[in-house]
Coordinates of C-alpha atoms in Angstrom, one line a residue:
Chain A
M212 CA -58.5 -180.9 72.9
P213 CA -61.2 -180.4 75.5
A214 CA -62.1 -176.7 75.9
D215 CA -61.1 -176.6 79.5
D216 CA -57.6 -177.9 78.6
K217 CA -57.0 -175.3 76.0
D218 CA -54.2 -172.9 76.3
P219 CA -55.9 -169.7 77.7
L220 CA -53.8 -167.5 75.4
L221 CA -55.1 -169.5 72.4
T222 CA -58.6 -169.1 73.8
A223 CA -58.0 -165.3 74.1
I224 CA -56.7 -165.1 70.6
D225 CA -59.7 -166.9 69.2
A226 CA -62.0 -164.7 71.1
G227 CA -60.0 -161.5 70.2
A228 CA -60.1 -162.4 66.5
H229 CA -63.8 -162.9 66.7
M230 CA -64.4 -159.6 68.5
L231 CA -62.1 -157.7 66.2
G232 CA -63.3 -159.3 63.0
L233 CA -59.8 -160.7 62.2
T234 CA -59.2 -163.9 60.3
I235 CA -56.0 -165.5 61.6
D236 CA -54.4 -168.2 59.6
P237 CA -53.6 -171.2 61.9
A238 CA -50.0 -171.0 60.7
W239 CA -49.7 -167.5 62.3
I240 CA -51.1 -168.5 65.6
P241 CA -47.8 -169.6 67.3
T242 CA -46.1 -166.2 66.5
V243 CA -49.2 -164.2 67.5
R244 CA -49.3 -166.2 70.7
A245 CA -45.6 -165.6 71.4
N246 CA -45.9 -161.9 70.8
L247 CA -49.0 -161.7 73.0
D248 CA -47.2 -163.6 75.7
V249 CA -44.4 -161.1 75.7
S250 CA -46.8 -158.2 75.8
L251 CA -48.7 -159.7 78.7
R252 CA -45.5 -160.3 80.7
L253 CA -44.5 -156.7 80.1
G254 CA -48.0 -155.7 80.9
K255 CA -47.8 -157.4 84.2
L256 CA -44.8 -155.2 85.1
V257 CA -46.9 -152.2 84.3
D258 CA -50.0 -153.5 86.1
D259 CA -48.1 -154.4 89.2
F260 CA -47.0 -150.8 89.8
Q261 CA -49.2 -149.3 92.4
L262 CA -50.6 -145.8 91.7
P263 CA -53.3 -143.9 93.6
D264 CA -56.8 -143.7 92.1
E265 CA -56.3 -140.0 91.6
H266 CA -53.3 -140.4 89.4
E267 CA -54.2 -139.2 85.8
P268 CA -53.1 -140.8 82.6
A269 CA -50.6 -138.9 80.4
S270 CA -53.2 -138.7 77.6
T271 CA -55.4 -136.1 79.3
F272 CA -57.9 -134.5 76.9
K273 CA -58.5 -130.7 76.9
A274 CA -61.9 -129.5 75.6
Chain B
M194 CA -23.6 -110.4 38.0
N195 CA -20.8 -113.0 37.1
Q196 CA -21.8 -116.6 37.0
P197 CA -20.0 -118.7 39.7
A198 CA -17.1 -120.8 38.4
P199 CA -18.2 -124.4 38.1
S200 CA -16.9 -126.5 41.0
R201 CA -15.2 -129.9 40.6
P202 CA -18.2 -132.2 40.4
D203 CA -16.7 -135.0 42.4
A204 CA -14.6 -133.8 45.4
A205 CA -12.2 -136.3 46.9
A206 CA -14.5 -136.8 49.8
P207 CA -18.2 -136.0 50.1
L208 CA -18.7 -132.8 51.9
A209 CA -20.7 -132.2 55.1
A210 CA -24.0 -130.3 54.8
A211 CA -22.4 -127.2 56.4
E212 CA -19.5 -127.2 53.9
I213 CA -21.8 -127.7 51.0
A214 CA -24.0 -124.8 52.1
Q215 CA -21.0 -122.5 52.5
A216 CA -19.5 -123.5 49.1
V217 CA -22.8 -123.0 47.3
S218 CA -23.8 -119.8 49.0
S219 CA -20.4 -118.3 48.3
G220 CA -20.4 -119.3 44.7
R221 CA -17.4 -121.6 45.0
S222 CA -19.7 -124.6 44.1
R223 CA -22.9 -124.9 42.1
A224 CA -25.8 -126.8 43.5
S225 CA -26.3 -128.4 40.1
D226 CA -22.8 -130.0 40.3
I227 CA -23.4 -131.1 43.9
V228 CA -26.7 -132.8 43.0
A229 CA -25.2 -134.3 39.8
A230 CA -22.4 -135.9 41.9
T231 CA -24.9 -137.0 44.5
L232 CA -27.1 -138.7 41.9
R233 CA -24.0 -140.5 40.4
R234 CA -23.0 -141.8 43.9
I235 CA -26.5 -143.0 44.5
A236 CA -26.5 -144.8 41.1
E237 CA -23.1 -146.4 41.9
R238 CA -23.6 -147.5 45.5
N239 CA -27.3 -147.9 46.1
P240 CA -27.6 -151.2 44.4
L241 CA -25.4 -152.6 47.2
L242 CA -26.5 -150.4 50.1
N243 CA -30.2 -150.5 49.2
A244 CA -30.8 -147.3 51.1
F245 CA -33.0 -145.5 48.5
T246 CA -36.4 -146.7 47.4
D247 CA -37.1 -143.7 45.2
V248 CA -34.7 -141.2 43.6
T249 CA -36.4 -137.9 42.7
A250 CA -33.7 -137.0 40.2
Q251 CA -35.7 -134.6 38.0
R252 CA -37.1 -132.7 40.9
A253 CA -33.6 -132.4 42.5
I254 CA -32.0 -131.2 39.2
A255 CA -34.8 -128.6 38.8
R256 CA -34.4 -127.4 42.4
A257 CA -30.6 -127.2 42.1
T258 CA -31.0 -125.1 39.0
A259 CA -33.3 -122.8 40.9
V260 CA -30.9 -122.5 43.8
D261 CA -28.0 -121.7 41.4
A262 CA -30.2 -119.0 39.6
A263 CA -31.1 -117.4 43.0
I264 CA -27.5 -117.2 44.0
A265 CA -26.4 -115.9 40.6
A266 CA -29.1 -113.2 41.0
G267 CA -27.6 -112.1 44.3
K268 CA -30.3 -113.6 46.4
T269 CA -29.8 -115.7 49.6
A270 CA -30.6 -119.3 49.0
G271 CA -30.8 -120.3 52.7
P272 CA -28.6 -121.8 55.4
L273 CA -28.7 -125.2 53.7
A274 CA -28.2 -123.9 50.1
G275 CA -27.5 -126.8 47.8
V276 CA -27.5 -129.5 50.5
P277 CA -28.8 -132.8 49.1
F278 CA -31.0 -134.7 51.6
A279 CA -33.3 -137.7 51.6
V280 CA -36.2 -138.8 53.8
K281 CA -37.5 -142.1 55.2
N282 CA -40.3 -143.2 53.0
L283 CA -43.0 -142.5 55.6
F284 CA -42.5 -138.8 54.9
D285 CA -44.9 -137.4 52.2
V286 CA -43.1 -136.5 49.0
K287 CA -45.2 -134.8 46.4
G288 CA -45.8 -137.1 43.5
L289 CA -44.9 -140.3 45.4
P290 CA -47.2 -142.7 47.3
T291 CA -46.1 -142.7 51.0
R292 CA -45.2 -146.3 51.2
A293 CA -44.0 -146.4 54.9
G294 CA -42.0 -149.5 54.1
S295 CA -45.1 -151.4 53.1
K296 CA -46.5 -153.2 50.1
I297 CA -50.0 -152.0 50.9
N298 CA -49.2 -148.3 51.0
R299 CA -47.5 -148.1 47.7
E300 CA -51.0 -148.5 46.2
L301 CA -52.0 -145.2 47.7
K302 CA -52.4 -142.1 45.5
P303 CA -49.3 -140.0 45.2
S304 CA -49.0 -137.3 47.8
V305 CA -50.2 -133.9 46.6
R306 CA -47.9 -132.1 49.0
D307 CA -44.5 -132.6 50.7
S308 CA -44.4 -133.1 54.4
V309 CA -43.9 -130.0 56.4
L310 CA -40.3 -130.8 57.4
V311 CA -39.4 -131.4 53.7
E312 CA -41.0 -128.1 52.8
R313 CA -39.0 -126.3 55.5
L314 CA -35.7 -127.9 54.6
E315 CA -36.2 -126.9 50.9
A316 CA -37.2 -123.4 52.0
A317 CA -33.8 -123.3 53.6
G318 CA -32.2 -124.2 50.3
A319 CA -31.7 -128.0 50.8
I320 CA -32.5 -130.3 47.9
L321 CA -34.6 -133.5 48.2
V322 CA -33.0 -136.3 46.2
G323 CA -35.3 -139.2 47.2
A324 CA -37.0 -141.4 49.7
L325 CA -35.4 -144.0 51.9
N326 CA -35.9 -147.7 52.8
M327 CA -37.3 -148.5 56.2
G328 CA -38.7 -151.3 58.3
E329 CA -42.4 -152.0 57.5
Y330 CA -44.7 -149.4 59.1
A331 CA -41.8 -148.5 61.4
Y332 CA -42.4 -151.5 63.6
D333 CA -38.8 -152.5 63.4
F334 CA -35.3 -152.1 64.8
T335 CA -33.4 -154.0 62.1
G336 CA -33.7 -152.0 58.8
E337 CA -34.7 -155.1 57.0
N338 CA -37.7 -155.1 54.7
V339 CA -39.3 -158.1 53.1
H340 CA -40.8 -156.0 50.2
D341 CA -37.8 -153.8 49.4
G342 CA -34.9 -155.8 50.7
P343 CA -32.7 -155.0 53.7
S344 CA -30.8 -151.7 54.1
R345 CA -27.1 -152.7 54.3
N346 CA -24.6 -151.3 56.8
P347 CA -21.9 -149.4 54.9
H348 CA -19.4 -150.5 57.5
D349 CA -20.1 -154.1 56.8
V350 CA -22.7 -154.9 54.2
T351 CA -23.4 -158.3 55.7
R352 CA -24.8 -156.4 58.8
M353 CA -27.9 -154.5 59.6
T354 CA -28.2 -150.7 59.5
G355 CA -30.6 -150.9 62.4
G356 CA -34.1 -149.5 62.0
S357 CA -36.6 -148.6 61.4
S358 CA -34.9 -145.6 59.7
G359 CA -32.5 -148.1 58.0
G360 CA -32.2 -146.4 54.7
S361 CA -31.6 -143.1 56.5
G362 CA -28.6 -144.6 58.4
G363 CA -27.3 -146.3 55.3
A364 CA -27.6 -143.3 53.0
V365 CA -25.7 -141.0 55.3
A366 CA -23.1 -143.5 56.5
G367 CA -22.5 -144.6 52.9
D368 CA -22.0 -140.9 51.8
L369 CA -24.9 -141.0 49.4
V370 CA -26.3 -137.8 51.1
P371 CA -24.9 -135.8 54.0
L372 CA -28.3 -135.4 55.7
A373 CA -31.4 -137.7 56.1
L374 CA -34.6 -137.5 58.0
G375 CA -35.9 -140.4 60.0
S376 CA -38.5 -141.1 62.6
D377 CA -38.1 -142.4 66.2
T378 CA -41.0 -144.0 68.2
N379 CA -38.9 -146.2 70.5
G380 CA -35.4 -145.8 69.0
S381 CA -35.7 -145.7 65.2
I382 CA -33.3 -142.8 64.7
R383 CA -31.0 -143.7 67.6
V384 CA -30.5 -147.4 66.7
P385 CA -29.4 -146.8 63.1
S386 CA -27.3 -143.9 64.3
S387 CA -25.6 -146.3 66.7
F388 CA -25.1 -149.2 64.2
C389 CA -24.1 -146.9 61.3
G390 CA -21.8 -144.6 63.2
L391 CA -23.8 -141.4 62.9
F392 CA -25.0 -138.5 64.9
G393 CA -28.7 -138.5 65.2
L394 CA -31.2 -136.2 66.9
K395 CA -34.4 -137.3 68.4
P396 CA -35.9 -133.9 69.5
T397 CA -38.3 -133.4 72.4
Y398 CA -41.7 -135.0 71.7
G399 CA -43.9 -132.3 70.1
R400 CA -41.0 -130.1 69.0
L401 CA -40.9 -130.9 65.2
P402 CA -44.3 -131.3 63.5
R403 CA -45.1 -134.6 62.0
T404 CA -47.6 -133.1 59.5
G405 CA -47.4 -135.0 56.3
S406 CA -45.9 -138.3 57.5
F407 CA -47.4 -141.7 57.9
P408 CA -47.8 -142.5 61.6
F409 CA -47.0 -145.4 63.8
V410 CA -47.8 -144.5 67.4
F411 CA -49.2 -141.0 67.8
A412 CA -48.3 -141.0 71.5
L413 CA -44.6 -141.7 70.8
D414 CA -43.7 -140.7 67.3
H415 CA -40.8 -138.2 66.8
L416 CA -39.1 -137.0 63.6
G417 CA -35.5 -135.9 63.3
P418 CA -32.2 -135.8 61.3
L419 CA -29.2 -138.1 60.9
A420 CA -25.9 -136.7 59.8
K421 CA -22.1 -137.1 60.2
S422 CA -21.7 -134.0 62.4
P423 CA -23.5 -132.2 65.2
R424 CA -23.3 -129.0 63.1
D425 CA -25.3 -130.6 60.3
L426 CA -27.9 -131.9 62.8
A427 CA -28.1 -128.3 64.3
L428 CA -28.5 -126.6 60.9
S429 CA -31.2 -128.9 59.8
Y430 CA -33.0 -128.9 63.2
D431 CA -33.0 -125.0 63.2
A432 CA -34.5 -125.0 59.7
M433 CA -37.2 -127.4 60.7
Q434 CA -38.3 -125.8 64.0
G435 CA -41.7 -124.2 64.3
F436 CA -45.3 -124.9 65.3
D437 CA -47.7 -126.5 62.8
A438 CA -51.3 -127.0 63.6
G439 CA -51.5 -130.1 61.4
D440 CA -49.9 -132.1 64.2
G441 CA -52.0 -132.4 67.3
A442 CA -49.0 -133.1 69.4
C443 CA -46.9 -130.2 68.2
V444 CA -46.3 -127.7 70.9
D445 CA -46.5 -124.0 70.1
R446 CA -43.1 -122.8 71.4
P447 CA -40.8 -120.1 70.2
I448 CA -38.2 -121.2 67.8
D449 CA -34.9 -121.7 69.7
P450 CA -32.0 -121.8 67.2
V451 CA -29.2 -123.9 68.4
T452 CA -26.5 -123.7 65.7
A453 CA -25.0 -120.5 67.1
Q454 CA -24.8 -122.1 70.5
L455 CA -22.9 -125.2 69.4
G456 CA -19.5 -123.8 70.3
N457 CA -20.5 -122.8 73.9
G458 CA -18.8 -125.9 75.3
V459 CA -19.9 -128.0 78.3
G460 CA -18.7 -125.8 81.1
G461 CA -21.1 -125.6 84.0
L462 CA -23.2 -128.6 82.8
R463 CA -23.8 -131.4 85.4
F464 CA -23.3 -134.9 84.0
A465 CA -24.2 -138.4 85.2
V466 CA -24.1 -141.9 83.7
A467 CA -27.2 -144.0 83.8
G468 CA -26.6 -147.0 85.9
G469 CA -28.6 -150.1 86.9
Y470 CA -31.0 -151.0 84.1
F471 CA -28.7 -149.3 81.5
R472 CA -25.8 -151.5 82.4
N473 CA -27.8 -154.8 82.2
G474 CA -27.1 -156.7 79.1
L475 CA -24.7 -154.2 77.6
C476 CA -22.0 -155.5 75.4
A477 CA -18.3 -154.7 76.0
E478 CA -18.3 -152.3 73.1
G479 CA -21.2 -150.4 74.5
A480 CA -19.6 -150.2 77.9
E481 CA -16.4 -149.0 76.4
A482 CA -18.2 -146.3 74.4
V483 CA -20.1 -145.0 77.4
A484 CA -16.8 -145.0 79.4
R485 CA -15.0 -142.9 76.8
V486 CA -17.8 -140.4 76.6
A487 CA -18.1 -140.2 80.4
K488 CA -14.3 -139.7 80.7
A489 CA -14.3 -136.9 78.1
L490 CA -17.1 -135.1 80.0
N491 CA -15.6 -135.8 83.4
A492 CA -18.9 -137.5 84.3
T493 CA -18.1 -139.5 87.4
D494 CA -21.5 -139.7 89.0
E495 CA -23.9 -142.5 88.3
I496 CA -27.7 -141.9 88.3
Y497 CA -30.5 -144.4 88.5
L498 CA -33.6 -143.8 86.4
P499 CA -36.5 -145.0 88.6
E500 CA -38.5 -148.0 87.2
A501 CA -36.8 -147.8 83.8
A502 CA -37.8 -151.4 83.1
R503 CA -41.4 -150.6 83.8
A504 CA -41.1 -147.5 81.6
R505 CA -39.8 -149.6 78.8
A506 CA -42.7 -152.1 79.4
A507 CA -45.3 -149.3 79.3
A508 CA -43.8 -147.9 76.0
Y509 CA -44.0 -151.5 74.6
I510 CA -47.7 -151.8 75.6
I511 CA -48.6 -148.3 74.2
T512 CA -46.7 -149.1 71.0
A513 CA -48.3 -152.5 70.5
T514 CA -51.8 -151.3 71.1
E515 CA -51.8 -148.1 69.1
G516 CA -50.0 -149.9 66.3
G517 CA -52.4 -152.7 66.3
S518 CA -55.4 -150.3 66.3
L519 CA -54.0 -148.2 63.5
H520 CA -53.5 -151.2 61.2
L521 CA -56.7 -153.1 62.2
P522 CA -58.6 -152.2 58.9
R523 CA -55.6 -153.5 56.8
L524 CA -55.1 -156.5 59.1
R525 CA -58.8 -157.4 58.4
T526 CA -58.6 -157.1 54.6
R527 CA -55.0 -157.7 53.6
P528 CA -53.2 -159.6 56.3
Q529 CA -51.2 -161.6 53.7
D530 CA -49.7 -158.4 52.3
F531 CA -47.8 -157.6 55.6
D532 CA -44.4 -158.6 56.6
P533 CA -45.3 -161.7 58.7
A534 CA -43.1 -160.4 61.5
T535 CA -44.9 -157.1 61.6
R536 CA -48.3 -158.6 61.1
D537 CA -48.2 -161.0 63.9
R538 CA -47.0 -158.4 66.4
L539 CA -49.7 -156.0 65.3
I540 CA -52.4 -158.7 65.7
A541 CA -51.1 -159.5 69.1
G542 CA -51.0 -155.8 70.0
A543 CA -54.7 -155.4 69.1
M544 CA -55.6 -158.0 71.7
I545 CA -53.9 -156.4 74.7
P546 CA -56.5 -155.7 77.4
A547 CA -57.5 -152.1 77.7
P548 CA -56.7 -151.7 81.5
L549 CA -53.0 -152.4 80.7
V550 CA -53.0 -149.5 78.2
D551 CA -54.7 -147.1 80.7
K552 CA -52.1 -148.1 83.3
A553 CA -49.3 -147.6 80.9
Q554 CA -50.5 -144.1 80.3
K555 CA -50.7 -143.4 84.0
L556 CA -47.2 -144.8 84.5
R557 CA -46.1 -142.4 81.7
R558 CA -47.2 -139.4 83.7
W559 CA -45.6 -140.8 86.9
Y560 CA -42.3 -141.5 85.2
R561 CA -42.2 -138.1 83.6
A562 CA -42.5 -136.5 87.0
Q563 CA -39.7 -138.7 88.4
M564 CA -37.4 -137.8 85.6
L565 CA -38.1 -134.1 85.8
E566 CA -37.0 -134.4 89.4
L567 CA -33.8 -136.0 88.4
F568 CA -33.1 -133.1 86.0
R569 CA -33.1 -130.7 88.9
E570 CA -29.8 -132.4 90.0
V571 CA -28.3 -133.1 86.6
D572 CA -28.3 -131.5 83.1
V573 CA -27.2 -134.4 81.0
I574 CA -27.6 -138.2 81.4
I575 CA -25.3 -140.5 79.4
A576 CA -26.6 -143.9 78.4
P577 CA -25.9 -146.5 75.8
A578 CA -27.9 -146.4 72.6
T579 CA -27.9 -150.1 71.7
P580 CA -27.0 -153.3 73.6
C581 CA -24.7 -154.5 70.8
V582 CA -23.0 -153.4 67.6
A583 CA -24.7 -154.0 64.3
P584 CA -25.9 -157.6 64.1
K585 CA -25.6 -159.7 61.0
L586 CA -28.5 -159.4 58.6
G587 CA -31.1 -162.1 59.3
E588 CA -30.0 -162.5 62.9
Q589 CA -33.0 -163.4 65.1
T590 CA -31.5 -163.5 68.5
L591 CA -29.5 -161.3 70.7
V592 CA -27.5 -162.4 73.8
L593 CA -28.1 -160.2 76.8
D594 CA -26.2 -161.2 80.0
G595 CA -25.7 -164.6 78.6
V596 CA -29.3 -165.2 77.7
A597 CA -30.5 -165.5 74.1
M598 CA -33.4 -163.1 73.5
P599 CA -35.5 -162.2 70.5
L600 CA -33.4 -159.6 68.7
R601 CA -36.2 -157.4 67.2
A602 CA -37.9 -156.8 70.5
N603 CA -34.8 -156.1 72.5
I604 CA -32.5 -153.8 70.4
G605 CA -34.4 -150.9 71.9
I606 CA -34.1 -151.7 75.6
Y607 CA -32.0 -148.5 76.2
T608 CA -33.8 -146.2 73.9
Q609 CA -37.4 -147.0 74.8
P610 CA -37.4 -145.6 78.4
I611 CA -36.1 -142.3 77.1
S612 CA -38.4 -141.7 74.2
F613 CA -41.3 -142.9 76.4
I614 CA -41.4 -139.5 77.9
G615 CA -40.1 -137.6 74.9
L616 CA -36.8 -136.4 76.2
P617 CA -34.4 -134.9 73.6
V618 CA -31.5 -137.1 72.7
A619 CA -28.4 -136.7 70.6
A620 CA -27.0 -140.1 69.6
V621 CA -23.3 -139.8 69.2
P622 CA -21.1 -142.4 67.4
V623 CA -18.0 -143.8 69.1
P624 CA -15.7 -145.0 66.4
L625 CA -14.6 -148.4 67.8
S626 CA -13.1 -151.0 65.6
P627 CA -14.2 -152.9 63.6
L628 CA -17.7 -151.4 64.2
P629 CA -19.0 -148.2 65.7
I630 CA -21.6 -148.0 68.5
G631 CA -23.7 -145.1 69.8
V632 CA -24.2 -143.3 73.1
Q633 CA -27.3 -141.3 74.1
I634 CA -26.8 -137.8 75.3
I635 CA -30.0 -137.0 77.1
A636 CA -31.3 -133.7 78.5
A637 CA -34.5 -132.3 80.0
P638 CA -37.4 -131.4 77.7
W639 CA -36.8 -128.6 75.2
R640 CA -33.0 -128.6 75.8
E641 CA -31.9 -129.7 72.4
D642 CA -29.3 -126.9 72.8
I643 CA -27.6 -128.9 75.5
V644 CA -27.6 -132.2 73.8
L645 CA -26.1 -130.7 70.6
R646 CA -23.5 -128.6 72.5
V647 CA -22.4 -131.8 74.2
A648 CA -22.3 -133.7 70.9
Q649 CA -20.3 -130.9 69.4
Y650 CA -17.8 -130.9 72.3
L651 CA -17.4 -134.7 71.9
A652 CA -16.9 -134.3 68.2
E653 CA -14.3 -131.6 68.6
S654 CA -12.5 -133.8 71.2
G655 CA -12.4 -136.7 68.8
V656 CA -14.3 -139.0 71.2
A657 CA -17.4 -139.0 68.9
A658 CA -16.9 -139.3 65.2
S659 CA -18.5 -140.8 62.2
P660 CA -16.0 -143.3 60.9
V661 CA -15.4 -143.7 57.2
P662 CA -16.6 -147.1 56.1
A663 CA -13.5 -149.3 55.4
N664 CA -14.7 -150.2 51.9
S665 CA -15.9 -146.8 50.7

């Protein structure tokens, strides 16, 4: 399949595996993709919520 | 000092933890006989229920002997004297590798020390009898495990216990032990409590130390008990309270014993039922259970938790990314040794873009502030625990509002928005037929006293009860 026709999630999984040093068996890819798809859809719910720049994360470190 | 008269080793019905402790402390029963009967029940029933992965028989017998000797010598053995208990196998148990439901972890060296909560329960006189089955690495809502086999629901052994504390649910519901410990990141105490008809306590995040347990998501992990009565939850919770520096999230607060407060009733408490999101996709049984609890508490108001769907989404993102990160070294070297269902979720989690994680943590702080505002107007929020009764083992899909959804990812839709901000929850079982289902009793942070008082009131009124499995 030409690179510009490739499913962007599959491209992302390829790149992610490379960056993280993971070897992903081709047989696992459909399920990895399905899980990533769900995560990104839920992530969009989170990302779409507007919060001011000054709003801190819950995980605030105390020195 | 006279030796206590030996008790009947096998009572007609297994006793609750509170009854055992009273009987042993008074000398009417011996811990040795209680433990012997427990070990016999485990030997008889565990092959079917598959709740236990390890039975620490010799240790339990030795501890029971010590408890009996202490009582014979006129010493106090503790508020849980002689009570057999078991723990999800992500708790460290001295002499056992902490398998956390995995194949990989059982190759670890045996733990050199018990987890802090095991130590505290034993200091209170309770007796550890073994470690319990769970979903691999706690990334599970079913109680199924490809390495150790599924935990089976004592109410219908063709059905799930729920997870990930599946063995904890099965062991208590099946009367193998009166008390078990589990963990709850997004629902893993509350889901098996619901499916198995048990009372379960997910305390406030940071209340009970996680020292000496294998983690899943540091930002969201809680530990807590499952039992057949609120009193047993309260007794164990009181014994386990206290700061421990070994858990970076544990908050240094004074111990707040709740057992003595159980009978204080619910007068003066303000109740509301969670509407909106918490009614979407709920099965008829769940709606009936919530309605019965609301009626018993005279809860007529409905309350809307703001952005509950986004809160659940944020919990999902944090879980997936922290879980993926935690297991990355093992995913690199031994991916074939994971449960494929866990593995592929963890790999996907490791690839979620970082800005989404940062945003999820910011949403967490926002949502917490909104919920604390709600708790200025209400003391208790009532919500369903699970969208359905216990599914059949091996089921892959769940129908929510007429739409088939992946089961594993969606069993926790009602539990996740609550544990996301660490609110204390008592899961209470409503004994519908043929299968029970749970309801969440939710309070403001650090108000375990309120959730347990409400659970006790519901138990005394008969609305909440742990049903006896039909084939027990």
